[in-house]
Short mmCIF file of C-alpha atoms in Angstrom, two decimals:
data_model
loop_
_atom_site.label_atom_id
_atom_site.label_comp_id
_atom_site.label_asym_id
_atom_site.label_seq_id
_atom_site.Cartn_x
_atom_site.Cartn_y
_atom_site.Cartn_z
CA UNK A 1 -8.72 -17.52 5.16
CA UNK A 2 -6.45 -15.19 7.16
CA UNK A 3 -4.91 -12.07 5.59
CA UNK A 4 -2.26 -9.83 7.26
CA UNK A 5 -2.63 -6.20 6.44
CA UNK A 6 0.42 -4.32 7.34
CA UNK A 7 0.47 -0.54 7.85
CA UNK A 8 3.82 1.01 6.71
CA UNK A 9 3.86 3.56 9.40
CA UNK A 10 3.72 3.29 13.21
CA UNK A 11 0.46 5.37 13.73
CA UNK A 12 -1.99 2.77 15.32
CA UNK A 13 -5.08 4.82 14.47
CA UNK A 14 -4.15 4.55 10.81
CA UNK A 15 -3.61 0.81 11.20
CA UNK A 16 -7.11 0.54 12.73
CA UNK A 17 -8.64 2.53 9.87
CA UNK A 18 -6.92 0.34 7.32
CA UNK A 19 -8.10 -2.73 9.17
CA UNK A 20 -11.68 -1.58 9.19
CA UNK A 21 -11.59 -0.89 5.36
CA UNK A 22 -10.00 -4.26 4.70
CA UNK A 23 -12.54 -6.02 6.85
CA UNK A 24 -15.44 -4.17 5.06
CA UNK A 25 -14.06 -5.43 1.67
CA UNK A 26 -13.39 -9.00 2.82
CA UNK A 27 -15.58 -11.96 1.98
CA UNK A 28 -17.38 -13.91 4.68
CA UNK A 29 -14.90 -16.26 6.28
CA UNK A 30 -11.88 -14.05 5.69
CA UNK A 31 -10.11 -12.87 8.80
CA UNK A 32 -8.23 -9.59 8.52
CA UNK A 33 -5.35 -9.20 10.86
CA UNK A 34 -4.00 -5.54 10.99
CA UNK A 35 -0.30 -5.11 11.92
CA UNK A 36 1.59 -2.06 12.97
CA UNK A 37 5.41 -2.18 12.56
CA UNK A 38 7.47 -2.13 15.77
CA UNK A 39 9.67 0.70 14.54
CA UNK A 40 9.66 3.34 11.85
CA UNK A 41 8.17 6.80 11.15
CA UNK A 42 4.71 7.97 12.30
CA UNK A 43 3.99 8.64 8.59
CA UNK A 44 5.84 7.72 5.42
CA UNK A 45 6.45 10.70 3.04
CA UNK A 46 9.84 10.22 1.44
CA UNK A 47 12.57 7.75 0.37
CA UNK A 48 14.33 7.44 3.70
CA UNK A 49 11.04 6.70 5.60
CA UNK A 50 9.96 4.36 2.86
CA UNK A 51 13.13 2.20 2.96
CA UNK A 52 12.91 2.21 6.70
CA UNK A 53 9.29 1.08 6.48
CA UNK A 54 10.18 -1.69 4.07
CA UNK A 55 12.49 -3.23 6.70
CA UNK A 56 9.92 -2.64 9.45
CA UNK A 57 7.13 -4.34 7.50
CA UNK A 58 9.31 -7.36 6.72
CA UNK A 59 10.23 -7.72 10.36
CA UNK A 60 6.61 -7.33 11.45
CA UNK A 61 5.61 -10.07 9.16
CA UNK A 62 8.54 -12.36 10.07
CA UNK A 63 7.71 -11.88 13.86
CA UNK A 64 4.01 -12.82 13.45
CA UNK A 65 3.35 -16.26 14.71
CA UNK A 66 0.87 -17.11 11.94
CA UNK A 67 -0.61 -18.94 10.23
CA UNK A 68 -1.72 -16.58 7.46
CA UNK A 69 -2.71 -17.08 3.82
CA UNK A 70 -1.71 -13.82 2.29
CA UNK A 71 -0.03 -10.47 3.12
CA UNK A 72 -1.02 -7.01 2.06
CA UNK A 73 1.46 -4.11 2.20
CA UNK A 74 -0.79 -1.12 2.95
CA UNK A 75 1.47 1.74 1.81
CA UNK A 76 1.05 3.57 -1.54
CA UNK A 77 4.23 3.76 -3.49
CA UNK A 78 6.38 2.29 -0.76
CA UNK A 79 9.27 -0.06 -1.10
CA UNK A 80 9.48 -3.59 0.26
CA UNK A 81 7.04 -5.70 -1.57
CA UNK A 82 9.87 -7.56 -3.37
CA UNK A 83 11.59 -8.53 -0.14
CA UNK A 84 8.33 -9.82 1.35
CA UNK A 85 7.87 -12.00 -1.83
CA UNK A 86 11.27 -13.53 -1.32
CA UNK A 87 10.62 -14.22 2.39
CA UNK A 88 7.05 -15.72 2.03
CA UNK A 89 5.49 -18.62 0.22
CA UNK A 90 2.04 -16.97 0.32
CA UNK A 91 0.65 -14.26 -1.97
CA UNK A 92 1.98 -10.67 -1.37
CA UNK A 93 -0.25 -7.78 -2.54
CA UNK A 94 0.82 -4.14 -2.62
CA UNK A 95 -2.04 -1.53 -2.53
CA UNK A 96 -0.33 0.55 -5.13
CA UNK A 97 -0.38 -2.31 -7.73
CA UNK A 98 -3.74 -3.56 -6.64
CA UNK A 99 -5.40 -0.19 -7.10
CA UNK A 100 -3.81 0.54 -10.44
CA UNK A 101 -4.43 -2.92 -11.89
CA UNK A 102 -8.00 -2.81 -10.79
CA UNK A 103 -8.34 0.67 -12.45
CA UNK A 104 -7.32 -0.87 -15.79
CA UNK A 105 -10.61 -2.82 -15.86
CA UNK A 106 -12.67 0.28 -15.39
CA UNK A 107 -11.45 2.85 -17.89
CA UNK A 108 -8.82 3.77 -20.59
CA UNK A 109 -6.68 5.85 -18.17
CA UNK A 110 -6.44 6.41 -14.39
CA UNK A 111 -5.01 9.07 -12.17
CA UNK A 112 -3.67 8.77 -8.57
CA UNK A 113 -4.53 11.37 -5.97
CA UNK A 114 -2.10 11.25 -3.10
CA UNK A 115 -0.79 13.37 -0.32
CA UNK A 116 2.31 15.53 -0.47
CA UNK A 117 3.97 16.49 -3.85
CA UNK A 118 7.27 14.89 -2.63
CA UNK A 119 5.47 11.44 -2.75
CA UNK A 120 4.53 11.81 -6.41
CA UNK A 121 7.93 10.56 -7.82
CA UNK A 122 7.80 7.57 -5.46
CA UNK A 123 4.41 6.53 -6.72
CA UNK A 124 5.37 7.14 -10.39
CA UNK A 125 8.40 4.93 -10.00
CA UNK A 126 6.51 2.08 -8.36
CA UNK A 127 3.98 2.17 -11.15
CA UNK A 128 6.72 2.17 -13.73
CA UNK A 129 8.44 -0.86 -12.04
CA UNK A 130 5.21 -2.67 -11.91
CA UNK A 131 4.45 -2.12 -15.59
CA UNK A 132 1.42 -0.03 -14.83
CA UNK A 133 2.40 3.44 -15.89
CA UNK A 134 1.44 3.36 -19.53
CA UNK A 135 -2.16 4.10 -18.78
CA UNK A 136 -1.60 6.40 -15.83
CA UNK A 137 -2.78 9.87 -16.84
CA UNK A 138 -1.28 11.65 -13.83
CA UNK A 139 -0.28 11.42 -10.16
CA UNK A 140 -1.60 14.48 -8.35
CA UNK A 141 -0.89 15.73 -4.89
CA UNK A 142 -3.63 17.05 -2.47
CA UNK A 143 -1.02 18.93 -0.49
CA UNK A 144 -1.99 17.19 2.77
CA UNK A 145 0.40 15.30 4.91
CA UNK A 146 -0.56 11.81 5.88
CA UNK A 147 -1.48 12.57 9.49
CA UNK A 148 -3.73 15.49 8.44
CA UNK A 149 -5.98 13.01 6.85
CA UNK A 150 -7.28 12.02 10.30
CA UNK A 151 -7.57 15.53 11.70
CA UNK A 152 -10.16 17.15 9.48
CA UNK A 153 -12.16 14.84 7.19
CA UNK A 154 -14.05 17.64 5.43
CA UNK A 155 -10.75 19.48 4.49
CA UNK A 156 -9.27 16.21 3.39
CA UNK A 157 -12.22 15.26 1.16
CA UNK A 158 -12.25 18.68 -0.39
CA UNK A 159 -8.54 18.65 -1.22
CA UNK A 160 -8.74 15.17 -2.69
CA UNK A 161 -11.96 16.03 -4.70
CA UNK A 162 -10.27 19.15 -6.02
CA UNK A 163 -7.38 17.11 -7.47
CA UNK A 164 -9.68 14.25 -8.63
CA UNK A 165 -11.81 16.75 -10.61
CA UNK A 166 -8.70 18.33 -12.24
CA UNK A 167 -7.43 14.89 -13.12
CA UNK A 168 -10.79 14.02 -14.91
CA UNK A 169 -11.19 17.39 -16.55
CA UNK A 170 -7.49 18.35 -17.38
CA UNK A 171 -5.73 14.95 -17.58
CA UNK A 172 -8.66 13.04 -19.10
CA UNK A 173 -8.53 10.39 -16.35
CA UNK A 174 -11.51 8.02 -16.34
CA UNK A 175 -10.80 6.33 -13.03
CA UNK A 176 -9.36 7.70 -9.78
CA UNK A 177 -7.12 5.77 -7.42
CA UNK A 178 -6.81 6.97 -3.82
CA UNK A 179 -3.01 7.16 -3.31
CA UNK A 180 -2.55 6.58 0.39
CA UNK A 181 -3.54 3.91 2.83
CA UNK A 182 -4.72 6.66 5.14
CA UNK A 183 -7.46 7.61 2.66
CA UNK A 184 -9.29 4.32 3.26
CA UNK A 185 -13.05 4.86 3.60
CA UNK A 186 -13.18 8.04 1.52
CA UNK A 187 -13.92 6.51 -1.96
CA UNK A 188 -17.73 6.95 -1.80
CA UNK A 189 -17.35 10.64 -1.06
CA UNK A 190 -15.11 11.19 -4.08
CA UNK A 191 -17.36 9.16 -6.29
CA UNK A 192 -20.28 11.47 -5.35
CA UNK A 193 -18.34 14.52 -6.43
CA UNK A 194 -16.58 13.28 -9.55
CA UNK A 195 -18.94 10.79 -11.10
CA UNK A 196 -16.12 8.41 -12.01
CA UNK A 197 -15.11 5.01 -10.47
CA UNK A 198 -12.70 5.54 -7.41
CA UNK A 199 -10.50 2.66 -6.42
CA UNK A 200 -9.50 2.28 -2.74
CA UNK A 201 -6.21 0.43 -2.71
CA UNK A 202 -6.85 -1.50 0.46
CA UNK A 203 -10.16 -2.75 -0.66
CA UNK A 204 -8.72 -3.75 -4.02
CA UNK A 205 -5.81 -5.53 -2.36
CA UNK A 206 -8.12 -7.61 -0.22
CA UNK A 207 -10.07 -8.72 -3.27
CA UNK A 208 -6.91 -9.56 -5.17
CA UNK A 209 -5.38 -11.45 -2.22
CA UNK A 210 -8.50 -13.44 -1.73
CA UNK A 211 -8.65 -14.35 -5.41
CA UNK A 212 -5.02 -15.53 -5.52
CA UNK A 213 -5.55 -17.75 -2.39
CA UNK A 214 -8.72 -19.19 -3.81
CA UNK A 215 -6.86 -19.88 -7.10
CA UNK A 216 -4.16 -21.61 -5.26
CA UNK A 217 -1.56 -19.20 -6.73
CA UNK A 218 1.39 -17.53 -5.18
CA UNK A 219 4.75 -15.83 -6.13
CA UNK A 220 7.03 -17.73 -8.49
CA UNK A 221 10.24 -18.89 -6.74
CA UNK A 222 12.16 -19.75 -9.91
CA UNK A 223 14.34 -16.70 -10.14
CA UNK A 224 13.56 -13.16 -9.08
CA UNK A 225 11.75 -13.93 -5.83
CA UNK A 226 13.59 -17.05 -4.78
CA UNK A 227 14.09 -17.26 -1.02
CA UNK A 228 17.19 -15.38 0.35
CA UNK A 229 20.29 -17.55 0.31
CA UNK A 230 21.44 -18.70 3.71
CA UNK A 231 24.28 -16.57 4.96
CA UNK A 232 25.51 -14.65 7.97
CA UNK A 233 23.87 -11.16 8.39
CA UNK A 234 25.91 -9.11 10.82
CA UNK A 235 24.29 -7.45 13.74
CA UNK A 236 20.66 -8.08 12.67
CA UNK A 237 18.26 -7.81 14.22
CA UNK A 238 19.74 -5.08 16.47
CA UNK A 239 17.71 -5.90 19.56
CA UNK A 240 18.73 -9.55 19.43
CA UNK A 241 22.34 -8.59 18.95
CA UNK A 242 22.33 -6.15 21.93
CA UNK A 243 20.69 -8.74 24.23
CA UNK A 244 23.66 -11.11 23.70
CA UNK A 245 26.26 -8.38 24.30
#
């Protein structure tokens, strides 16, 4: 089995960290292929960057020669999963939904601990669209930008733990979801400090993707995620258009 794990930003060190986490969670015989988009922001922390990332991720997957059995979109709260589901006939798993749905098996309510406060509404919206918000106790921001997660691990862990503890004590969460692909590998540290289950979205997504492939299941093509209708798309992709001018 081969699974593409696509980072939503263009920082290759984050892609590598996501790839390592995915490989650690994968079953024997599953090959993890990490992908970095060819264009986009170095970190995704708002709507503009998220929509740009959605296009970049779709193009990265379309350009991959394959074959592959599933795709994981490794961005928390980002747009684009629906477009991938239209384009592909293999399972597409988003780490936001994979983490939250996994948390539902582990406790009555879960909280998400993410990066900046401005990303909180994006995550809340994605959980609502996915039908996973009813048991979400809170989405809390650590106050750290995405790229800071790589710079100082101790500061990162402390900021995440502080919000995780507040989620458990103040919001009555029973499970914590790590709300950023760049937090891959930190779950055990947070478990030690909070005493509750901590779900890493990348690991959860790998397990979900593997299960769907083994069950022979993929996205329904009856209505919502039917393939795009054939039509002319003006000046896209930009590079190809320029090369012919």
